[in-house]
PDB file of C-alpha atoms in Angstrom:
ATOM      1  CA  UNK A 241      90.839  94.024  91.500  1.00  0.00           C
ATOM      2  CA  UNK A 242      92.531  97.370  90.171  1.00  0.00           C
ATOM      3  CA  UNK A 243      95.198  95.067  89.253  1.00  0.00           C
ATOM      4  CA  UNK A 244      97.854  97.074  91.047  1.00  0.00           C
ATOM      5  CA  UNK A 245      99.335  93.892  93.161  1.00  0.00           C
ATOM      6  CA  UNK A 246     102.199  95.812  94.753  1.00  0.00           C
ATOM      7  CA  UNK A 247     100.100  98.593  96.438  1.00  0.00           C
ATOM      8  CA  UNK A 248      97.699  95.563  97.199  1.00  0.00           C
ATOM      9  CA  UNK A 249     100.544  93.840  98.963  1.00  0.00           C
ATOM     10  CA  UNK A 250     101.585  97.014 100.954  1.00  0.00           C
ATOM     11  CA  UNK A 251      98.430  97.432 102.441  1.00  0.00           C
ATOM     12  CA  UNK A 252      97.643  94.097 103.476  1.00  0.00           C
ATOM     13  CA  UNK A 253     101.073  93.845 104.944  1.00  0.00           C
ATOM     14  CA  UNK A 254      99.915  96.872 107.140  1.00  0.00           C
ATOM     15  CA  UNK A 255      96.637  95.236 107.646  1.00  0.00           C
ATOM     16  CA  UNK A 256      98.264  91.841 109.028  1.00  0.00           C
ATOM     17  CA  UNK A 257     100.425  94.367 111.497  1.00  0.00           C
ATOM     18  CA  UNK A 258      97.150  95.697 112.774  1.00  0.00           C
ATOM     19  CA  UNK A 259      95.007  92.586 113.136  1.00  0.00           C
ATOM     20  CA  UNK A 260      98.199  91.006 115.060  1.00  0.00           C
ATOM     21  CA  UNK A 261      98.984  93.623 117.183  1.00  0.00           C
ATOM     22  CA  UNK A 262      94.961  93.589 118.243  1.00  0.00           C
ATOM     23  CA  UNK A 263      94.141  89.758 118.117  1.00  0.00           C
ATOM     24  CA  UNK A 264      92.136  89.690 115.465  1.00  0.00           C
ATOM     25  CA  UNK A 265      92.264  86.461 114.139  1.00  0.00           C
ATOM     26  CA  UNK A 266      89.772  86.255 111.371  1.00  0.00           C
ATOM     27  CA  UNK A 267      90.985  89.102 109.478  1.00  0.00           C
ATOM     28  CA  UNK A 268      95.005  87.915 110.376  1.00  0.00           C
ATOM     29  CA  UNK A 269      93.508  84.941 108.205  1.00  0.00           C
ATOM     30  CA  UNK A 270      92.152  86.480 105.503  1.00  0.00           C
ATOM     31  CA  UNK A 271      95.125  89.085 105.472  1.00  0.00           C
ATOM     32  CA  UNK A 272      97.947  86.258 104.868  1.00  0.00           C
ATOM     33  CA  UNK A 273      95.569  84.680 102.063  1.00  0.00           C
ATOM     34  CA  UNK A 274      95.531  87.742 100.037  1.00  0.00           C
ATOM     35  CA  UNK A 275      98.677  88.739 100.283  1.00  0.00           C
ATOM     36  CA  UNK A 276      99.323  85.451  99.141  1.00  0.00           C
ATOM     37  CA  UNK A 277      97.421  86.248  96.143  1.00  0.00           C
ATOM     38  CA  UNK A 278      98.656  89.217  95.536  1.00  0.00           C
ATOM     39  CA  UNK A 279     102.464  87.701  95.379  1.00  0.00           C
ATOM     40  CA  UNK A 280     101.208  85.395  93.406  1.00  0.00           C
ATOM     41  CA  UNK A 281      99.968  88.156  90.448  1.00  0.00           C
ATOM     42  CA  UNK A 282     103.750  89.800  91.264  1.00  0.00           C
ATOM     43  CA  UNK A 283     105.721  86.380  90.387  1.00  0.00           C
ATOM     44  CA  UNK A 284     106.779  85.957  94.265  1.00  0.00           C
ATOM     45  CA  UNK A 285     106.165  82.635  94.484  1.00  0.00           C
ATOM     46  CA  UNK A 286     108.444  81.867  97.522  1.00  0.00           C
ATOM     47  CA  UNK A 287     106.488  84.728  99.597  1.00  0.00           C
ATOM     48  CA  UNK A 288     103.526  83.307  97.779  1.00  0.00           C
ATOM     49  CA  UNK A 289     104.208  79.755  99.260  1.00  0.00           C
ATOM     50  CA  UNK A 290     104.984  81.182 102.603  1.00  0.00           C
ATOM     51  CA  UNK A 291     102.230  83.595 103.090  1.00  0.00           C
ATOM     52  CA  UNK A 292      99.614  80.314 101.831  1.00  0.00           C
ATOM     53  CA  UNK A 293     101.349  77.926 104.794  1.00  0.00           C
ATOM     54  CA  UNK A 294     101.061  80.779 107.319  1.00  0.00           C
ATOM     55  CA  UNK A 295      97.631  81.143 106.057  1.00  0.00           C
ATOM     56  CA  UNK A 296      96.896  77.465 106.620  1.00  0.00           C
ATOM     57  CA  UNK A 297      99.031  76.857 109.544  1.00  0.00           C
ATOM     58  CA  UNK A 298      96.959  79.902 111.268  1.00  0.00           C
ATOM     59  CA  UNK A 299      93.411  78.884 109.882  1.00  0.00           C
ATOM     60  CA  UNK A 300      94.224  75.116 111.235  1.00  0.00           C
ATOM     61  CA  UNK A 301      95.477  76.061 114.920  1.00  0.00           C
ATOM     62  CA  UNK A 302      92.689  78.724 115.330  1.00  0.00           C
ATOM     63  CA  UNK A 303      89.654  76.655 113.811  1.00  0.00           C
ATOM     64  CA  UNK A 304      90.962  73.692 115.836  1.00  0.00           C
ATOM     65  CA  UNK A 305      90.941  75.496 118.801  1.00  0.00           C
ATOM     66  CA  UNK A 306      87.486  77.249 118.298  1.00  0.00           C
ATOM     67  CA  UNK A 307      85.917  73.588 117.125  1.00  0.00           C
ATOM     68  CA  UNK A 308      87.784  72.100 120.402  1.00  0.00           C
ATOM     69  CA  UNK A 309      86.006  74.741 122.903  1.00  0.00           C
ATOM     70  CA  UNK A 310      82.468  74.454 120.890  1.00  0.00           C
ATOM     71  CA  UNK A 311      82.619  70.642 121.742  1.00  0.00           C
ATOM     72  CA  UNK A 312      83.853  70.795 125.365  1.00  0.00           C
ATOM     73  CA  UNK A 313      80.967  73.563 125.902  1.00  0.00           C
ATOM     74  CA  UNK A 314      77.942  71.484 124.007  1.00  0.00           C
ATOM     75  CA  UNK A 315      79.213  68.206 125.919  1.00  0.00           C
ATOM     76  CA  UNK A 316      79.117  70.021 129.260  1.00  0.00           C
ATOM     77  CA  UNK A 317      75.667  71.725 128.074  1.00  0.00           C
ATOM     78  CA  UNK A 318      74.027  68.615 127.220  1.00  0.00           C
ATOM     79  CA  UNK A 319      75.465  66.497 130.274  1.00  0.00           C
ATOM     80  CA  UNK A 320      74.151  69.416 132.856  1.00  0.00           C
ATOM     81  CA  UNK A 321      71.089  69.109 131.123  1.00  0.00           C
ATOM     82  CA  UNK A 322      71.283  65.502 131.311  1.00  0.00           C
ATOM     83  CA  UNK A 323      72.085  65.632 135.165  1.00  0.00           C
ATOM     84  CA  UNK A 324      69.379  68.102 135.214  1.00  0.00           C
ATOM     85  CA  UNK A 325      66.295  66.014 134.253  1.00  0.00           C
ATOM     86  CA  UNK A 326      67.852  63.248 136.023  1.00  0.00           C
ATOM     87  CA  UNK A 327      67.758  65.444 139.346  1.00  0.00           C
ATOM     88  CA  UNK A 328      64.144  66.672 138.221  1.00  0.00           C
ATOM     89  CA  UNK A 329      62.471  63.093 137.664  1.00  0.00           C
ATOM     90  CA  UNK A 330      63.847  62.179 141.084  1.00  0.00           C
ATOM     91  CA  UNK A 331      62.651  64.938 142.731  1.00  0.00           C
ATOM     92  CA  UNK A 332      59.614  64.439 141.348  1.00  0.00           C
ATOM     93  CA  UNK A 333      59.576  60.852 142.464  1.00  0.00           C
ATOM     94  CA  UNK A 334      60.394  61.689 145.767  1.00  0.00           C
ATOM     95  CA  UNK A 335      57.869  63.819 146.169  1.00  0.00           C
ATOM     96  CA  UNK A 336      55.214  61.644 145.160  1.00  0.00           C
ATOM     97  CA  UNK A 337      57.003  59.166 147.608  1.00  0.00           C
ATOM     98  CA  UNK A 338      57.376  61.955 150.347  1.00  0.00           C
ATOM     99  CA  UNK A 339      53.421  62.271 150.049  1.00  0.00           C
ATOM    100  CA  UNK A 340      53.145  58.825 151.630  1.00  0.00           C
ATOM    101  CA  UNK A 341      55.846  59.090 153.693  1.00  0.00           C
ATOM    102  CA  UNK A 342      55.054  62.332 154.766  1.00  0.00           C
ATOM    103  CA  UNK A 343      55.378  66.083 154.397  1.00  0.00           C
ATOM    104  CA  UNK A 344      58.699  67.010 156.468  1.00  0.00           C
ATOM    105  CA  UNK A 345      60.505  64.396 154.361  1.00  0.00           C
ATOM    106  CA  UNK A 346      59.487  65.476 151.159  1.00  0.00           C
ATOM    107  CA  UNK A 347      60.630  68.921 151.963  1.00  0.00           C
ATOM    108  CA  UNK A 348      64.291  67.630 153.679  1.00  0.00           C
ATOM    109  CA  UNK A 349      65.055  65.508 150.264  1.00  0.00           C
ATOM    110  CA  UNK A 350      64.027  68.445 148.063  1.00  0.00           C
ATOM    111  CA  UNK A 351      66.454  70.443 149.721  1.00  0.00           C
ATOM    112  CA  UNK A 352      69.429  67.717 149.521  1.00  0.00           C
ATOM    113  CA  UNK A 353      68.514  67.709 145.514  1.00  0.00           C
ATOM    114  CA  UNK A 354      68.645  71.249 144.957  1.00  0.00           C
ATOM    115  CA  UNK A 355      71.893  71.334 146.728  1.00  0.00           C
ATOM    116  CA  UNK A 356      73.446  68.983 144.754  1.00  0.00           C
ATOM    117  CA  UNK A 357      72.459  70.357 141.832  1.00  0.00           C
ATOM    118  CA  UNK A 358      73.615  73.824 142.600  1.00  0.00           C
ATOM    119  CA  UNK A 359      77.159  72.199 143.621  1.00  0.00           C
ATOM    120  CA  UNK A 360      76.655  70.013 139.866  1.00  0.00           C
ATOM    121  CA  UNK A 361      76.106  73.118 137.979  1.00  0.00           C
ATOM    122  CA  UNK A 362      78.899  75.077 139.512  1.00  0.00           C
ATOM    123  CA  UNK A 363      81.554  72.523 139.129  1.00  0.00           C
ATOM    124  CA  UNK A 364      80.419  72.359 135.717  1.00  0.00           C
ATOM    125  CA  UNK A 365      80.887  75.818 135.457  1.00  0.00           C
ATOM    126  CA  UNK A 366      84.706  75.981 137.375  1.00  0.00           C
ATOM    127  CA  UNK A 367      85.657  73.706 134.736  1.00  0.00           C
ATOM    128  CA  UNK A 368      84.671  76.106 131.778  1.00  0.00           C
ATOM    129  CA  UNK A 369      86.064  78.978 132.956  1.00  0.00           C
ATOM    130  CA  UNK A 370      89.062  76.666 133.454  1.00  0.00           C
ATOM    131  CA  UNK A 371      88.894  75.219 129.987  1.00  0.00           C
ATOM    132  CA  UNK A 372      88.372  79.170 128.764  1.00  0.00           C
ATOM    133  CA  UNK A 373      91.647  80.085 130.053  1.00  0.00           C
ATOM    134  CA  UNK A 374      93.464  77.486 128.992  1.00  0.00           C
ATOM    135  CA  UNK A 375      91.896  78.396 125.423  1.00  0.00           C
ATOM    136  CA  UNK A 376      93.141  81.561 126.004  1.00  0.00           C
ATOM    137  CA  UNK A 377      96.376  81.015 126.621  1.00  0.00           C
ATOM    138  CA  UNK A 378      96.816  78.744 124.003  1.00  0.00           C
ATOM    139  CA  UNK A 379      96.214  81.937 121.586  1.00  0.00           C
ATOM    140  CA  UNK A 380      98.523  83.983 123.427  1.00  0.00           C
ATOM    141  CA  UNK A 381     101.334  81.876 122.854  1.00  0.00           C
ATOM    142  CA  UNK A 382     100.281  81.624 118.857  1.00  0.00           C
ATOM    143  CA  UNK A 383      99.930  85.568 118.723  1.00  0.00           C
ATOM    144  CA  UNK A 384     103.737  85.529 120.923  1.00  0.00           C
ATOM    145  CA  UNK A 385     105.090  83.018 118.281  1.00  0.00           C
ATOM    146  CA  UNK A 386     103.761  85.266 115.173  1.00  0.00           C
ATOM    147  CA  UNK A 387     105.389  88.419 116.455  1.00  0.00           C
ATOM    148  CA  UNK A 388     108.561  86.737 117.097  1.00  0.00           C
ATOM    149  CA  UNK A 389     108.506  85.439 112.929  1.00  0.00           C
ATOM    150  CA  UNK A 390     107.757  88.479 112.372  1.00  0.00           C
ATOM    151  CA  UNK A 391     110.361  90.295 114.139  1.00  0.00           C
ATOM    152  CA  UNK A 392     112.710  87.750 112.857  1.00  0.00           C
ATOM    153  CA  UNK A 393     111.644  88.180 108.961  1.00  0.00           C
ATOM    154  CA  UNK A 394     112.522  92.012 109.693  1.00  0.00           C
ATOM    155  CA  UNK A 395     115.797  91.594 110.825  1.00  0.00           C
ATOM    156  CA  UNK A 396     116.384  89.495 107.855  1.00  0.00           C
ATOM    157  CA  UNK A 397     115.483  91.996 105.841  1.00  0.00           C
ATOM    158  CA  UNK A 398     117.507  94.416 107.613  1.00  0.00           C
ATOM    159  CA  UNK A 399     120.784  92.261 106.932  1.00  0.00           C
ATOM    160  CA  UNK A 400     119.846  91.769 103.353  1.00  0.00           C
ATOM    161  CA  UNK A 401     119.430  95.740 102.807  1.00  0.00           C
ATOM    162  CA  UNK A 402     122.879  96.901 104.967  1.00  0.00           C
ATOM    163  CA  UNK A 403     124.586  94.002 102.595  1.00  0.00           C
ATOM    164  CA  UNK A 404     123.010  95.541  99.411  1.00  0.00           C
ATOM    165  CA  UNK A 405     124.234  98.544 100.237  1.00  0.00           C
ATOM    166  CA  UNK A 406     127.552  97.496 101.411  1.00  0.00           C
ATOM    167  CA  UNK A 407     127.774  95.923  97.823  1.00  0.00           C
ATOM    168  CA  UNK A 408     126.394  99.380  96.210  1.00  0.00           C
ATOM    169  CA  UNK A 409     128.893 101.036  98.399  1.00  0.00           C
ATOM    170  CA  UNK A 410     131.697  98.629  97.049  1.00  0.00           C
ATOM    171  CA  UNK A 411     130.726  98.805  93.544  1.00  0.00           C
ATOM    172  CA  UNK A 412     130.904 102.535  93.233  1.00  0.00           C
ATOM    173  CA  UNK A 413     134.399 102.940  95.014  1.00  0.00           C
ATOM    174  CA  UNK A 414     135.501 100.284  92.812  1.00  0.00           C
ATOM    175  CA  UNK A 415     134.573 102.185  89.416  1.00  0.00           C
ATOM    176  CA  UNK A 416     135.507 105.524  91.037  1.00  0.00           C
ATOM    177  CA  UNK A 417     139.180 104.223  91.640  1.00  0.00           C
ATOM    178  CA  UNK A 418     138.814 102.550  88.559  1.00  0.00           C
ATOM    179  CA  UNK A 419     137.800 106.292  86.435  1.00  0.00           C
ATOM    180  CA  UNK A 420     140.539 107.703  88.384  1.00  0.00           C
ATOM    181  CA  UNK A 421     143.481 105.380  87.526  1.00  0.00           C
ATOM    182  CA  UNK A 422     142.547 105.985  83.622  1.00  0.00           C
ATOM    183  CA  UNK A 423     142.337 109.500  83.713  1.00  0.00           C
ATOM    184  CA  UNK A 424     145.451 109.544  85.140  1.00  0.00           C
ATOM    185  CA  UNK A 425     146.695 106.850  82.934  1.00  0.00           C
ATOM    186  CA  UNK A 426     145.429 108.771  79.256  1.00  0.00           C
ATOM    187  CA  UNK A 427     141.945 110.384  79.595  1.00  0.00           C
ATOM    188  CA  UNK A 428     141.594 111.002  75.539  1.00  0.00           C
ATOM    189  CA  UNK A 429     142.539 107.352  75.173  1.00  0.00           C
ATOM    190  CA  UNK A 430     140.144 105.679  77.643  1.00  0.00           C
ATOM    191  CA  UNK A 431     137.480 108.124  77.178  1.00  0.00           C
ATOM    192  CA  UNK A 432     135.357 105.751  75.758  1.00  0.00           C
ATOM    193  CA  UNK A 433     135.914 103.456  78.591  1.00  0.00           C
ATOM    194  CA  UNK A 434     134.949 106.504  81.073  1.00  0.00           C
ATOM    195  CA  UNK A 435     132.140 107.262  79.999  1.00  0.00           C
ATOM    196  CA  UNK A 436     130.813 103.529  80.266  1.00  0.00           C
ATOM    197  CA  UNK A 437     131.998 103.474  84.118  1.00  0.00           C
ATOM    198  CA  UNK A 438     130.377 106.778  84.555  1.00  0.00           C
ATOM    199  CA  UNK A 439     127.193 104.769  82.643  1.00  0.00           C
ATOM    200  CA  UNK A 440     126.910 102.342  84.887  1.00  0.00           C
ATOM    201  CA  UNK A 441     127.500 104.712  87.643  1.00  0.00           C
ATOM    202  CA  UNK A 442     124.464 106.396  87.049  1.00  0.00           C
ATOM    203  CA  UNK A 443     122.807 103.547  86.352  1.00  0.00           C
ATOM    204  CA  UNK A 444     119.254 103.060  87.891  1.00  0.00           C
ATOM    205  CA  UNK A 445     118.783  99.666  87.999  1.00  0.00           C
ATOM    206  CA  UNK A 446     120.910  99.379  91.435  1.00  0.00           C
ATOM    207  CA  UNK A 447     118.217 102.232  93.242  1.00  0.00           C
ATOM    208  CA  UNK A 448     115.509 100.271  91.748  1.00  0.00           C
ATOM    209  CA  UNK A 449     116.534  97.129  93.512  1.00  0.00           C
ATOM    210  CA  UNK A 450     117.512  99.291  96.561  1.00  0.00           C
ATOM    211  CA  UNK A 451     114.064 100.531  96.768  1.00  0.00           C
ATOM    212  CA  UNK A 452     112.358  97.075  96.281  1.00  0.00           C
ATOM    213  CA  UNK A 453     114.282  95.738  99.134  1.00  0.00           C
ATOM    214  CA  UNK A 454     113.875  99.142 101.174  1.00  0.00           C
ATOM    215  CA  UNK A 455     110.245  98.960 100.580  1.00  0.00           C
ATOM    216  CA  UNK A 456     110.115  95.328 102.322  1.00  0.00           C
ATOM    217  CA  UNK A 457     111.605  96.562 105.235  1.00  0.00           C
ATOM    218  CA  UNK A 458     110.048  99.881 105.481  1.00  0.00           C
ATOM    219  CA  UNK A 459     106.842  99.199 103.733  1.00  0.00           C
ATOM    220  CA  UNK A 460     105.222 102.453 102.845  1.00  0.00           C
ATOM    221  CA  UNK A 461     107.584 105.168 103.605  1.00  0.00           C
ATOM    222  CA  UNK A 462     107.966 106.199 100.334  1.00  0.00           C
ATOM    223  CA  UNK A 463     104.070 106.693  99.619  1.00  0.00           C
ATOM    224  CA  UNK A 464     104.339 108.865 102.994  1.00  0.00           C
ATOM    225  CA  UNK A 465     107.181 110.926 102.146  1.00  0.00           C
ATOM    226  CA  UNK A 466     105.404 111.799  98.282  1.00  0.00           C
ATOM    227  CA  UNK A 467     102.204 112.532 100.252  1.00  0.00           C
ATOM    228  CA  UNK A 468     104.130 114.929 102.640  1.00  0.00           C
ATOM    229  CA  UNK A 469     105.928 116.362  99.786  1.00  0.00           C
ATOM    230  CA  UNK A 470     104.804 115.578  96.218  1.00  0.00           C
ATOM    231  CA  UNK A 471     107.844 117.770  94.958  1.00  0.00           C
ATOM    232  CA  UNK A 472     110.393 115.617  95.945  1.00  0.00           C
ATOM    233  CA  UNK A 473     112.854 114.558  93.237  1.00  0.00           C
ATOM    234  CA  UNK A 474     114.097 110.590  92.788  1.00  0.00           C
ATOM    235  CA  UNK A 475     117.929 112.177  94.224  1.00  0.00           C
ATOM    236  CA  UNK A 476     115.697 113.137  97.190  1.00  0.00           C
ATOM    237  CA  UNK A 477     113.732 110.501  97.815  1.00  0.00           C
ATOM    238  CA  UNK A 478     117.291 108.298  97.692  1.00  0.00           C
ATOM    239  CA  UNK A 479     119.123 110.596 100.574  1.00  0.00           C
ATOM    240  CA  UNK A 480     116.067 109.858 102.368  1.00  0.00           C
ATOM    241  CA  UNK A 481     116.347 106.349 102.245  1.00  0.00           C
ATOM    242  CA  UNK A 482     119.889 106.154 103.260  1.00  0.00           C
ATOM    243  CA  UNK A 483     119.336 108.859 106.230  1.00  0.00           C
ATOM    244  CA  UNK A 484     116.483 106.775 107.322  1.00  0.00           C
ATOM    245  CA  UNK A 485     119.286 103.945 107.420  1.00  0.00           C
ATOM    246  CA  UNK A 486     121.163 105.693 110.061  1.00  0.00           C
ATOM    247  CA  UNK A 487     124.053 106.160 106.679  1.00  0.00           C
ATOM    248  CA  UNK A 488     126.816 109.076 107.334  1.00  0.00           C
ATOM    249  CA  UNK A 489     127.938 112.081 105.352  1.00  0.00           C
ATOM    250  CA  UNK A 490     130.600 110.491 104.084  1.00  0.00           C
ATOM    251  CA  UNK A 491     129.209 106.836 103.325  1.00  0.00           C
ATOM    252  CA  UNK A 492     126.724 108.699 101.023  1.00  0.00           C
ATOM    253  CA  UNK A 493     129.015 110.306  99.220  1.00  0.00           C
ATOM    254  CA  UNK A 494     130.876 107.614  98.813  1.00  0.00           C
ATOM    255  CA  UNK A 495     128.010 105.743  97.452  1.00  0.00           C
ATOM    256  CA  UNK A 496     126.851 108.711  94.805  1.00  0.00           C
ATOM    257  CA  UNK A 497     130.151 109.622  93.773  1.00  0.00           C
ATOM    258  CA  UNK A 498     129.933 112.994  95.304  1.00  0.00           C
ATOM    259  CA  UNK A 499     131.615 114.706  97.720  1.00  0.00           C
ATOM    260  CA  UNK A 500     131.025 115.619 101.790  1.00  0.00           C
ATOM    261  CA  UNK A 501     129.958 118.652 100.940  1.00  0.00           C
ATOM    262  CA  UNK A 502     127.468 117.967  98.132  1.00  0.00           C
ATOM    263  CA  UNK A 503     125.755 115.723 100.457  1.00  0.00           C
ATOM    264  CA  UNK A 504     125.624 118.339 103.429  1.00  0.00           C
ATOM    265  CA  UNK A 505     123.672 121.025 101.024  1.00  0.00           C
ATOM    266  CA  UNK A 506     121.443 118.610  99.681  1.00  0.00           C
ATOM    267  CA  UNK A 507     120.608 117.784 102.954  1.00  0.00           C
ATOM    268  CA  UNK A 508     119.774 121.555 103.799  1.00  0.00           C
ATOM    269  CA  UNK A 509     117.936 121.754 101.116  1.00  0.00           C
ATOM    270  CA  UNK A 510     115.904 118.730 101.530  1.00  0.00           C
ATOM    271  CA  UNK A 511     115.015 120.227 105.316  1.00  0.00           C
ATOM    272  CA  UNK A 512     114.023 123.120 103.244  1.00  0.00           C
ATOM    273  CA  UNK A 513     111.744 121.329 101.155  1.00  0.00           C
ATOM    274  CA  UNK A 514     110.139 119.144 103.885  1.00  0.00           C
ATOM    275  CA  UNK A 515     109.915 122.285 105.892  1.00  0.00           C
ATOM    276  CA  UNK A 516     111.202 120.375 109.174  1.00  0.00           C
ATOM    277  CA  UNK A 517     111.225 122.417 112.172  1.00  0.00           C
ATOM    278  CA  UNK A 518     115.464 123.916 113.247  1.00  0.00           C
ATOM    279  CA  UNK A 519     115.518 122.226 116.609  1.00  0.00           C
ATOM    280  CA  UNK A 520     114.179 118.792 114.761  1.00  0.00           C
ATOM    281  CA  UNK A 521     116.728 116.131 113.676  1.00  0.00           C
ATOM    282  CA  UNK A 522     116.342 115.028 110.082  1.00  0.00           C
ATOM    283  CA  UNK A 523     116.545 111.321 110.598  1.00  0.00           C
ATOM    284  CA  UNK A 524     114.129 111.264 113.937  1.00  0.00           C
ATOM    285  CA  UNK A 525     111.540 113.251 111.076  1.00  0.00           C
ATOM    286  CA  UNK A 526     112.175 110.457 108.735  1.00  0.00           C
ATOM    287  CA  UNK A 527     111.641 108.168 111.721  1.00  0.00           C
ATOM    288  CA  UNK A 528     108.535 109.262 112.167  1.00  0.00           C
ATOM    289  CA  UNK A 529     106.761 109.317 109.002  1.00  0.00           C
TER     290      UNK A 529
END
């Protein structure tokens, strides 16, 4: 309603990780249908689509279920009740008979009848609890087969961030060895064409499309990490990122265009800044957030 789409998204991509991991199908439901709306406001219309069919495909298999066990229980309500007034108007008949026929009688047959309907009403209730299980397991296996998307969708995502950044990583070493061989070639003559490579070095566009596919694999993390530390600079929120990914000294470097060293002081000074514990690692703090 705020019209901020992508904070809507995040949270009811956290909400659909709650109501899954507890069973709670109703709000699973409504979870996938708004954050189908709320790709639709972004332009996402292939999550869009997808979050809509899970949306339907979960609405149809739970409502057909639920509408399934409502009929199976009003059919066996109504036919106990049925067997019910049938057992009553006999015994009623037979007692009226048993008067003739004489007392003892009537008592012996109103015994048989209330044993059969006390064996009636209990297979009639075996086969509900039966039915109730089966019901049950039925959702089981829909909640196992929704974590097991899900788990699939984040590997996914996990592939298609390590190749991004294997392509990041690429890039840069390409237009450092690039820089490199023209300084060494005639700096004052390619200086024009050195400073464009150190442009699009710097260029933001790259962590901007790092972060949008970060944030769909680690949905959140960054709104912790400003909470935790509203200081934090863009630089610092980046070496997070790529700690988080389990990246070495050396591969970040690489990827800034900085050196081994560079990266280990920024490091202690991020530690500083997040005032992390001595004996804690970095990465299990980032872990945890």
């Amino acid at each position: 309603m705020l019209g901020n789409f992508r904070l809507a998204s995040d949270y009811f991509r956290q909400g659909l990780e709650l109501s899954e991991l507890y069973g709670f199908s109703e709000y699973t439901i409504q979870g996938w249908l708004g954050l189908s709306r709320a790709y639709r406001e972004l332009g996402d219309w292939q999550k869009a689509y997808q979050s809509v069919e899970k949306y339907n495909t979960l609405k149809d298999s739970i409502e057909g279920m639920e509408l399934k066990a409502t009929i199976l229980e009003l059919r066996q309500q109504y036919e106990s009740e049925k067997k019910i007034k049938e057992i009553e108007r006999l015994t009623i008949e037979n007692l009226l008979v048993s008067q003739r026929e004489g007392f003892l009688r009537a008592i012996i047959l109103v015994g048989l009848l209330l044993a059969l309907s006390i064996a009636v009403i209990m297979v009639l209730r075996f086969r509900r609890v039966r039915q109730e299980k089966e019901i049950a397991i039925q959702r089981r296996e829909v909640y196992r087969l929704n974590q097991e998307n899900l788990r699939l969708t984040v590997d996914q995502k996990n592939r298609e961030l390590s190749t991004m950044v294997l392509k990041m990583t690429q890039n840069t070493e390409c237009l450092n060895q690039l820089k490199l061989e023209l300084i060494k070639s005639d700096p004052q003559v390619f200086d024009p064409a050195i400073k464009r490579i150190e442009a699009q070095m710097l260029n933001s566009s790259q962590w901007d499309t790092f972060r949008l596919y970060f944030e769909e694999v680690h949905p959140g993390f960054f709104r912790r990490l400003k909470e935790h530390c509203p200081g934090i600079s863009q630089n610092e929120e980046r070496l997070c990122a790529f700690l988080k990914m389990n990246m070495s000294s050396k591969e970040i470097a690489l990827l800034n265009s900085n050196t081994v060293a560079a990266v280990d002081k920024s490091r202690n000074r991020l530690r500083k800044k997040l005032e992390i514990d001595p004996e804690m690692n970095l990465k299990t703090y980032l872990d945890s957030l």
